[in-house]
C-alpha positions as semicolon CSV with decimal commas, in nm:
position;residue;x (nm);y (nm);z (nm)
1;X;0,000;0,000;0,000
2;X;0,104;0,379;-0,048
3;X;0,108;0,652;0,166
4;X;-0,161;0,843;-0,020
5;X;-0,371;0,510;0,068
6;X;-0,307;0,484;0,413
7;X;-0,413;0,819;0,423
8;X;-0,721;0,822;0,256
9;X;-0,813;0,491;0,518
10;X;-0,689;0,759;0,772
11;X;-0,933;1,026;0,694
12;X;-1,268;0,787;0,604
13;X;-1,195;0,636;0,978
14;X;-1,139;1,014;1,103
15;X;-1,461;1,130;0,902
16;X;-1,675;0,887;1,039
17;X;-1,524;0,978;1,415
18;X;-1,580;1,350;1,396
19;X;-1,923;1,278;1,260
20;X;-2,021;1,112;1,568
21;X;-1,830;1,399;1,802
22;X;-2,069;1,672;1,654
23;X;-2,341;1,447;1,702
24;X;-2,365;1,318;2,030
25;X;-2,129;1,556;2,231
26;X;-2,240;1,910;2,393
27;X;-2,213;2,030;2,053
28;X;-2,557;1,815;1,963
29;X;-2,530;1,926;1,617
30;X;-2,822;1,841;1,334
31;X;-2,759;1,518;1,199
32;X;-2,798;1,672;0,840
33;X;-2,514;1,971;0,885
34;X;-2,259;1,754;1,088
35;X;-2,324;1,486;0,722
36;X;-2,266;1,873;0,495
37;X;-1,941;1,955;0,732
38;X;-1,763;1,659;0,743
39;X;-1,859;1,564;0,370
40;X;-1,649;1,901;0,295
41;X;-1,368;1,862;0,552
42;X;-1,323;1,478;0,373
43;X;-1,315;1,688;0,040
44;X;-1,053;1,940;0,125
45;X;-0,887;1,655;0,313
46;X;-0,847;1,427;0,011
47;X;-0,724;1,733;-0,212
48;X;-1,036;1,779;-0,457
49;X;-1,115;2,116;-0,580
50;X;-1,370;2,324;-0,400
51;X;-1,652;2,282;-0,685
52;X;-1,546;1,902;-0,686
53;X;-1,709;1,930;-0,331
54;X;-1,975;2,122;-0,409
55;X;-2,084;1,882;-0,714
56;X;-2,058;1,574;-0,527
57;X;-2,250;1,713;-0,258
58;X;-2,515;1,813;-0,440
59;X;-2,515;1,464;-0,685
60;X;-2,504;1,270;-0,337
61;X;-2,764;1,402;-0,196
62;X;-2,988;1,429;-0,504
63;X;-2,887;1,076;-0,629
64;X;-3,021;0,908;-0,251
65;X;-3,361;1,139;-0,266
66;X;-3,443;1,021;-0,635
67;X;-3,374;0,681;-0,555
68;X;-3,580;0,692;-0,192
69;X;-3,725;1,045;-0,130
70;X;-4,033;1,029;-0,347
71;X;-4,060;0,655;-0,235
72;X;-4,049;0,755;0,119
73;X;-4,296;1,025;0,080
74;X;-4,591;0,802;-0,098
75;X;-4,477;0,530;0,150
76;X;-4,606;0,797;0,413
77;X;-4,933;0,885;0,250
78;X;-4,978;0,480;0,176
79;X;-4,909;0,464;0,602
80;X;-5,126;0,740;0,644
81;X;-5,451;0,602;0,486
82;X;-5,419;0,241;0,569
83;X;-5,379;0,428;0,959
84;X;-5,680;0,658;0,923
85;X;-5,887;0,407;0,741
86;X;-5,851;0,182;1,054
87;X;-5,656;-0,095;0,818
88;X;-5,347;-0,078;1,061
89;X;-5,561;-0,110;1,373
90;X;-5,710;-0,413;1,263
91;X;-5,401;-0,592;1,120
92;X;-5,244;-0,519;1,415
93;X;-5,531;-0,657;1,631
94;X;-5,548;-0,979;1,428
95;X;-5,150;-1,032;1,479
96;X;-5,167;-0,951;1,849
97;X;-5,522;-1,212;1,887
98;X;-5,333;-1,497;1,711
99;X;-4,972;-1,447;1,848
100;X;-4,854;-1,441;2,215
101;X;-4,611;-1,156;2,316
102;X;-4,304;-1,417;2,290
103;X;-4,446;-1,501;1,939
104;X;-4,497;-1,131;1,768
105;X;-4,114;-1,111;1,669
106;X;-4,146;-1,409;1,440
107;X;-4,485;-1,292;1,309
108;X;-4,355;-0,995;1,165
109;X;-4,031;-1,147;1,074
110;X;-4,242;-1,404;0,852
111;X;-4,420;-1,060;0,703
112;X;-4,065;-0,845;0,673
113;X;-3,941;-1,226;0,498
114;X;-4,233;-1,174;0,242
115;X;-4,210;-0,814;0,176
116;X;-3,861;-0,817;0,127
117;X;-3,884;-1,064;-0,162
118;X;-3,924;-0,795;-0,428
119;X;-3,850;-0,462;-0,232
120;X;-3,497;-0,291;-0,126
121;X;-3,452;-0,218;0,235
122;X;-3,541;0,130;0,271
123;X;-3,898;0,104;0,095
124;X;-4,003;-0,223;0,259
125;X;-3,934;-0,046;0,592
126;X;-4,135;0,236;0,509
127;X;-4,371;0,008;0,422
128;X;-4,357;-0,186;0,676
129;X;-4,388;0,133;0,956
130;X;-4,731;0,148;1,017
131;X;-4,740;-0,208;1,127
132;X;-4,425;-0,186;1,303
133;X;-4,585;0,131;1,534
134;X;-4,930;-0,020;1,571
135;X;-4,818;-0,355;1,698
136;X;-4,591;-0,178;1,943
137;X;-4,816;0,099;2,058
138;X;-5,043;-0,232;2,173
139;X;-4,734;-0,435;2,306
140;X;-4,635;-0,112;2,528
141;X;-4,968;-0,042;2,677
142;X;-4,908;-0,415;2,815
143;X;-4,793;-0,364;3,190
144;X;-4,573;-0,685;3,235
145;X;-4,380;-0,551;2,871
146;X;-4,036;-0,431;2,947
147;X;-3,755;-0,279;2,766
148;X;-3,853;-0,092;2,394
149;X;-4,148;-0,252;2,216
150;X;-4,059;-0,072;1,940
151;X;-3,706;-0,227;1,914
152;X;-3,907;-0,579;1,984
153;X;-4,135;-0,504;1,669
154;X;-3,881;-0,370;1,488
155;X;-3,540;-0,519;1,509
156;X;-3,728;-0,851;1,320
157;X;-3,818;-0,658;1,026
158;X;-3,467;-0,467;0,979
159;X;-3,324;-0,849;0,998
160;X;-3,557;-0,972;0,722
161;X;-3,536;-0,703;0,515
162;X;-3,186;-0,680;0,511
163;X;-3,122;-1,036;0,457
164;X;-3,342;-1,054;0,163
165;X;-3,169;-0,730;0,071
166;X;-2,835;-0,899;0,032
167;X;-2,849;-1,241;-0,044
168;X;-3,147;-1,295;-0,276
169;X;-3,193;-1,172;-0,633
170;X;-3,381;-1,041;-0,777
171;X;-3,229;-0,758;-0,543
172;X;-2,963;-0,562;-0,757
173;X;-2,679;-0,675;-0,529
174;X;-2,700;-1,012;-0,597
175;X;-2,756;-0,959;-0,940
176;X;-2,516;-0,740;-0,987
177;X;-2,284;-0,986;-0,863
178;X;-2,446;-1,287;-1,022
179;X;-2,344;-1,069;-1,391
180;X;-1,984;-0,985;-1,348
181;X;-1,945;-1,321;-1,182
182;X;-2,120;-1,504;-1,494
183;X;-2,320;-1,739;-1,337
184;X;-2,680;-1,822;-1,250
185;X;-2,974;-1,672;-1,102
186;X;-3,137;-2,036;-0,989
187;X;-2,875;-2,177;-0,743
188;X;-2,743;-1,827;-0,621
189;X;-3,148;-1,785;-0,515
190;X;-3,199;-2,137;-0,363
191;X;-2,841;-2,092;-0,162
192;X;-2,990;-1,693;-0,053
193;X;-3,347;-1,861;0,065
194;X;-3,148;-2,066;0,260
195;X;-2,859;-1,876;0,418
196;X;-3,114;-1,617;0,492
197;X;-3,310;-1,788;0,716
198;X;-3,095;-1,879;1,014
199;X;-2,955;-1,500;0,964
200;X;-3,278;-1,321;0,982
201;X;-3,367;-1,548;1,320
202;X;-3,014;-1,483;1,486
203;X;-3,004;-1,134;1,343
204;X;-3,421;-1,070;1,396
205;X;-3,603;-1,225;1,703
206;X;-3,337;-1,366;1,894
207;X;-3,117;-1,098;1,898
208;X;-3,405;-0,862;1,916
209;X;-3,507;-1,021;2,257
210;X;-3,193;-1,019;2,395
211;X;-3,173;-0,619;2,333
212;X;-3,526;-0,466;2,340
213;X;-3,505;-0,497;2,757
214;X;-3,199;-0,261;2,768
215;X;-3,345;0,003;2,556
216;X;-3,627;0,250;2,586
217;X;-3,686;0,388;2,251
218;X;-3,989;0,574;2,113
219;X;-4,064;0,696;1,794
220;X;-4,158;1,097;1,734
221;X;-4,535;1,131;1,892
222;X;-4,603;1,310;1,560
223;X;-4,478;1,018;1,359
224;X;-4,680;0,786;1,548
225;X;-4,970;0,970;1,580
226;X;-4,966;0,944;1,170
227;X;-4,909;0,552;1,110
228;X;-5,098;0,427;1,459
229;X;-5,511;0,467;1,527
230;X;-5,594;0,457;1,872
231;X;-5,958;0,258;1,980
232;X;-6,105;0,588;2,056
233;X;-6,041;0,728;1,707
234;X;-6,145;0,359;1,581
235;X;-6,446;0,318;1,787
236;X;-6,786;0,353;1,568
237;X;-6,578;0,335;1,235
238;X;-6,721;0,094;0,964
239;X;-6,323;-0,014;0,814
240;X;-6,283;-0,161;0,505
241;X;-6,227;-0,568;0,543
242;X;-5,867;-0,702;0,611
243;X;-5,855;-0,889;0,273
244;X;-5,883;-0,527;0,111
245;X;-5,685;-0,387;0,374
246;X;-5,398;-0,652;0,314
247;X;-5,489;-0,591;-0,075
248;X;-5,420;-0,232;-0,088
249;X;-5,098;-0,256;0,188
250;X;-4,919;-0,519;-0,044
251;X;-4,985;-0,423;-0,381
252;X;-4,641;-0,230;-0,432
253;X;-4,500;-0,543;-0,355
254;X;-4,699;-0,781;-0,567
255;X;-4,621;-0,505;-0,860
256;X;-4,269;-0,567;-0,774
257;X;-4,279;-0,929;-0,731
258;X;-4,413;-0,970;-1,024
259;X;-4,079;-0,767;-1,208
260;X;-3,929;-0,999;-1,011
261;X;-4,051;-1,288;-1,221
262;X;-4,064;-1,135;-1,531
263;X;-3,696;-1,073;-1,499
264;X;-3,660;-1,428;-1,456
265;X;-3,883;-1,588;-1,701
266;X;-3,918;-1,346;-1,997
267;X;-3,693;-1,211;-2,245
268;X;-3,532;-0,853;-2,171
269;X;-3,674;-0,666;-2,479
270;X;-4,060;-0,828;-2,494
271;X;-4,307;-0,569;-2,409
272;X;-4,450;-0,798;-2,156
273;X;-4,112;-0,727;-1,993
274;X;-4,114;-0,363;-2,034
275;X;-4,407;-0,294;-1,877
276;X;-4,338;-0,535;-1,598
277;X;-4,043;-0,341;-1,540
278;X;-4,250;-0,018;-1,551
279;X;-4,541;-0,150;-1,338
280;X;-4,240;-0,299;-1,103
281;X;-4,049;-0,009;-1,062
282;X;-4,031;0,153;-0,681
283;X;-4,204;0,505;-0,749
284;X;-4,440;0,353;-0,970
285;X;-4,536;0,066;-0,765
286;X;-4,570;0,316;-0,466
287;X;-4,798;0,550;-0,653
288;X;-4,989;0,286;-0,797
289;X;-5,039;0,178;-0,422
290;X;-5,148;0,466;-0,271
291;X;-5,402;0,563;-0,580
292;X;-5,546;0,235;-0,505
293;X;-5,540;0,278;-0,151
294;X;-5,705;0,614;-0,170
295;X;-5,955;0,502;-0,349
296;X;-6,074;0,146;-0,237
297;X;-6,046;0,237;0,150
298;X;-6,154;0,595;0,144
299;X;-6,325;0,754;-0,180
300;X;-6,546;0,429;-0,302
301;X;-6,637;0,416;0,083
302;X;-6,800;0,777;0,049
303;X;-6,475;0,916;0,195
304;X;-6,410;1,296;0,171
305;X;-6,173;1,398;-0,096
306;X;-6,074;1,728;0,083
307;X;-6,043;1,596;0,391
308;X;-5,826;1,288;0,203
309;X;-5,589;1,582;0,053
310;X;-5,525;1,708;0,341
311;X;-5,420;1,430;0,566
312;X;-5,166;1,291;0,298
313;X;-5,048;1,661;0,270
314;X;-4,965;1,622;0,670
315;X;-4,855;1,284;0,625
316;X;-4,509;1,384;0,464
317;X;-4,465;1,663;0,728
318;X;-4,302;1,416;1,033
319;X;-4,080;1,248;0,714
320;X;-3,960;1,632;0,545
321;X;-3,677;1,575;0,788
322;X;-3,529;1,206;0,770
323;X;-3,520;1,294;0,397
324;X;-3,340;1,573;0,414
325;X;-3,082;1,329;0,667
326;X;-3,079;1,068;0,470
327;X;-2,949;1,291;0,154
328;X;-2,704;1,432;0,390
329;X;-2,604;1,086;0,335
330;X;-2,642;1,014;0,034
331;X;-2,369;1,385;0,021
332;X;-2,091;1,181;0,204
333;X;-2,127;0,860;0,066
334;X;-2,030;1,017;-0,252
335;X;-1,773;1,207;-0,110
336;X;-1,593;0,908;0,019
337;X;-1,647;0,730;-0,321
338;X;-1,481;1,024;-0,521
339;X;-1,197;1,039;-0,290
340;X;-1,159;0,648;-0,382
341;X;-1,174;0,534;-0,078
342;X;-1,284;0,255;-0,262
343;X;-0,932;0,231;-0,443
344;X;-0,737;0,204;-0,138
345;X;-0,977;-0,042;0,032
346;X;-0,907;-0,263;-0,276
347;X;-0,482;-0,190;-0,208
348;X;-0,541;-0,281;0,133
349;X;-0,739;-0,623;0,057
350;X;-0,418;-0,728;-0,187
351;X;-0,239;-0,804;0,170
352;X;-0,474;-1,058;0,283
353;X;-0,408;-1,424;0,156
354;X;-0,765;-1,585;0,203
355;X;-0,974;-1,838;0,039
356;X;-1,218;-1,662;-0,289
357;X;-1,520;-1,700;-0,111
358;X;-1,393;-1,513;0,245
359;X;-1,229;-1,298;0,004
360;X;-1,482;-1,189;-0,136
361;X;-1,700;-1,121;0,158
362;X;-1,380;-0,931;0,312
363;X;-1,332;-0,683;0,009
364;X;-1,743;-0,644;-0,006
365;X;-1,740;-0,575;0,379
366;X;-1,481;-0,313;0,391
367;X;-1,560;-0,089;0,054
368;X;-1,920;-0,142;0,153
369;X;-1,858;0,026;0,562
370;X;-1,573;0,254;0,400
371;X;-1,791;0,434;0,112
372;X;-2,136;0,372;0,270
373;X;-2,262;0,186;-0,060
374;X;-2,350;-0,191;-0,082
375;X;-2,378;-0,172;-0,451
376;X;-2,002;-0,009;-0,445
377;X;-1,922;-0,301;-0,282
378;X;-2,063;-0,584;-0,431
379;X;-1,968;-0,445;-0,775
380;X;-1,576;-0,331;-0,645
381;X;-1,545;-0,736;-0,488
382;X;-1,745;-0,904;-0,786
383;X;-1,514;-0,697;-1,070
384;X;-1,170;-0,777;-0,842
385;X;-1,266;-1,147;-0,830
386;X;-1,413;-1,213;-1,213
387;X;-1,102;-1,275;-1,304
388;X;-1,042;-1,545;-1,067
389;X;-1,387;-1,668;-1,152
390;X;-1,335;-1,755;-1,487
391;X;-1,007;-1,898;-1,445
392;X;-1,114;-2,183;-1,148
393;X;-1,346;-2,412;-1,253
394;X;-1,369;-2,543;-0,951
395;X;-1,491;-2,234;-0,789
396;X;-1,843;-2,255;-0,678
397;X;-1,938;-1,885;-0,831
398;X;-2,346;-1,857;-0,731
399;X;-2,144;-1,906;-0,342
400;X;-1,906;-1,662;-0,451
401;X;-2,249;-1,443;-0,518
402;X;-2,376;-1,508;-0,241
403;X;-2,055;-1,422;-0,006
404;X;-1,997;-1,121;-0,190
405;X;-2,399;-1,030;-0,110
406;X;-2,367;-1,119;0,277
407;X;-2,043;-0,873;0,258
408;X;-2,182;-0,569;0,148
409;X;-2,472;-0,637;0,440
410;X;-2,194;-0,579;0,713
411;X;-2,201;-0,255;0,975
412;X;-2,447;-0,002;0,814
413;X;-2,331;0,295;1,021
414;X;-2,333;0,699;0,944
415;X;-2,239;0,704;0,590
416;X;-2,526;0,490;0,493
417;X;-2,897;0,600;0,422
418;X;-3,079;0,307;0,538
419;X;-2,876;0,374;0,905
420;X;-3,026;0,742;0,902
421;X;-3,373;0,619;0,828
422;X;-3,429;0,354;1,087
423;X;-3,242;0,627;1,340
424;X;-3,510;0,909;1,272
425;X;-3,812;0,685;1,234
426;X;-3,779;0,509;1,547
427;X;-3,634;0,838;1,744
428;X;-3,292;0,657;1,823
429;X;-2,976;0,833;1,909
430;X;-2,626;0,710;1,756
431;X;-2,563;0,455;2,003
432;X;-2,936;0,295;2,037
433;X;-2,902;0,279;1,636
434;X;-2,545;0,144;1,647
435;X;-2,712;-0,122;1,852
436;X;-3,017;-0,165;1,635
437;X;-2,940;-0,122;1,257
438;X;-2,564;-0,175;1,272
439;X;-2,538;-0,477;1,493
440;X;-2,845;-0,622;1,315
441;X;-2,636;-0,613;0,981
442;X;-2,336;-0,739;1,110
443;X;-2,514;-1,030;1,238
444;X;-2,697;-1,109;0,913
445;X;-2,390;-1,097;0,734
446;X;-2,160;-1,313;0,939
447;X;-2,471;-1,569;0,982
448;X;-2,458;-1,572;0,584
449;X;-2,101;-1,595;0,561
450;X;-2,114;-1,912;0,779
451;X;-2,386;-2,116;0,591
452;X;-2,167;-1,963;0,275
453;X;-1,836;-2,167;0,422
454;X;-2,111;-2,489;0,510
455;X;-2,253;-2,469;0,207
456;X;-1,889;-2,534;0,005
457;X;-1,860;-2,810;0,202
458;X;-2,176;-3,006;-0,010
459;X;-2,160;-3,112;-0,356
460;X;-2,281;-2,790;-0,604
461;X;-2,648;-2,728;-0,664
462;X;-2,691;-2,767;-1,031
């Protein structure tokens, strides 16, 4: 390794340090301007010109809030009319009258398991939020409940989601991986279904037990007051059944679950495939999901369209600022990818003499925590190890996938969106989310790596 890489290692590790310092010492600085000051301190640090900095701020920031900000937002006014249509209060109802308080983790790590099939982390969460809240709000008004219900709820969907995130196409990750590796989308998907299983458990209920009694988190009161119904507000309401309840909740992710397929089983340039991938895509699922929403639970149910208008308007009020954070992330991820980081995790990997498939999961790992993207990750490891790929036949490659996937999965911390959103929306500080989101991750991902390494050990699927 150089000098110029050491130091760029040097000031990611100091970034991430000073980011913290501003945020949780007497300083208590705005998540979103201690993200804008150190972004431009790692700029000036790394030597790039001052409208460098000001570029890749700005394409950060408006890169993460194209890819999740309008997402986010119609995932609030989705949350906002299953909540005020009394949808929420009655799915959470059924899950709490069929499931015992030991059993509610599982539940909704069975539901997370589904919805993450076809949808990225960040908008199954959001979708997920509404649930999440009203099955907590219940747990908490339990007396004999200690400890966070909200990190009980919710550390089991964060699990699921990412697992499914990272190890199972039709996610980009693992496809990404699955193309510059050249191999197959069957066996790579059988091995994720697998591997993800015992990680979302370890990663989901059991470690969620084990932690929800030494917290005490709460959402924002606003926030919850928007995706939660109390029985007061519910009492003398005629809501919609829970078949078209769980109808208009899903559909975003039947739309994308049924990309999903199409990517699978039809050619690329049919126009059966096109407009799967159009009806599929995230905004357009979302939209097509609240339109329905709005109009099977509220207007065909003699609903008022003012009154409709106006609660979605107030819906994305509580969420204006954990978009604005999360671009602030979106600002220094990019950053710390222009200053190739990225680059000098790769020089830094070269010392290592490990086995492919650890390998891989150790280059993933370390561009993925270093520049804040998974995707930077899975494509710097799969594009370092192609080579390798096509020159060992013995090389089980949908594993190699799949490691490379569990990799990228490891410590989501401060330079990562998906960190910033599960902070604000559950009301954490750094170290409860550290504890939540981060550990979570790092748990998935070394549970994956594992049944990776077991896996090897069997004759080849295929």
């Amino acid at each position: 390794m150089s000098s110029s890489d050491i130091q760029l290692l040097l000031t990611a590790l100091a970034s991430v340090l000073v980011l913290v310092a501003l945020i949780v010492s007497r300083i208590r600085m705005h998540p979103l301007l201690a993200l804008l000051i150190v972004s431009i301190g790692v700029g000036f640090a790394t030597g790039m010109e001052p409208v460098a900095i000001v570029k890749n701020l700005s394409n950060g920031a408006g890169k993460t809030l194209g890819a999740v900000g309008v997402v986010i937002a119609l995932g609030a006014m989705l949350g906002k009319i299953l909540a005020d249509s009394g949808t929420t209060e009655r799915l959470a109802n059924a899950i709490l009258s069929h499931t015992s308080a030991r059993m509610i983790p599982w539940a909704m790590t069975l539901v997370a398991f589904v919805i993450g099939i076809p949808m990225f982390f960040e908008v199954g969460l959001v979708v997920m939020l509404p649930l999440i809240f009203s099955v907590a709000r219940k747990l908490e008004s339990q007396e004999r409940f200690k400890g966070s219900a909200y990190v009980y709820v919710g550390v089991p969907v964060i699990s699921a989601l990412a697992a499914m995130h990272g190890m199972v196409p039709p996610h980009p990750g693992p496809l990404t991986a699955i193309a510059t590796l050249k191999t197959t989308v069957g066996p790579t998907m059988i091995y994720g279904f697998i591997a993800a299983l015992p990680a979302m458990i370890f990663g989901g209920p059991l470690y969620g037990a084990f932690i929800s009694p030494r917290m005490t988190t709460r959402p924002d009161e606003a926030l919850l007051e928007q995706f939660t119904t109390t029985r007061q507000e519910a009492a003398g309401r005629n809501p919609p059944s829970v078949g078209l309840g769980v109808l208009a909740a899903l559909l975003p992710a039947l739309l994308m679950l049924v990309h999903a397929g199409a990517e699978m089983l039809l050619p690329k340039g049919s126009s059966a495939m096109r407009v799967a991938a159009f009806l599929g895509d995230p905004m357009v699922a979302m939209l097509l999901g609240v339109l329905f929403a709005a109009f099977t639970l509220v207007l065909m149910r003699g609903g008022d369209a003012e009154k409709l208008r106006d609660a979605m308007g107030k819906s994305l009020k509580p969420i204006a600022g954990i978009m604005l954070i999360i671009a602030g992330g979106g600002a220094f991820q990019q950053v710390l990818t222009s200053a190739k980081v990225g680059d000098a995790i790769v020089q830094l990997t070269h010392q290592f003499s490990l086995p492919p498939l650890a390998l891989g999961w150790l280059i993933a790992m370390l561009l993925s925590v270093s520049t804040g993207s998974a995707t930077v990750g899975i494509v710097g490891a799969a594009g370092l190890l192609a080579p390798l790929a096509g020159a060992d036949p013995s090389l089980n490659l949908p594993l190699l996938a799949l490691s490379i996937g569990c990799g990228s999965l490891f410590f989501n911390y401060a330079n990562h969106a998906g960190f910033w959103m599960v902070k604000e929306s559950f009301g954490m500080t750094m170290g409860e989310a550290t504890k939540t989101i981060s550990v979570v991750q790092s748990i998935v991902s070394v549970v994956g790596l594992i049944m990776v390494l077991l896996f090897n050990l069997l004759p080849p699927l295929g």
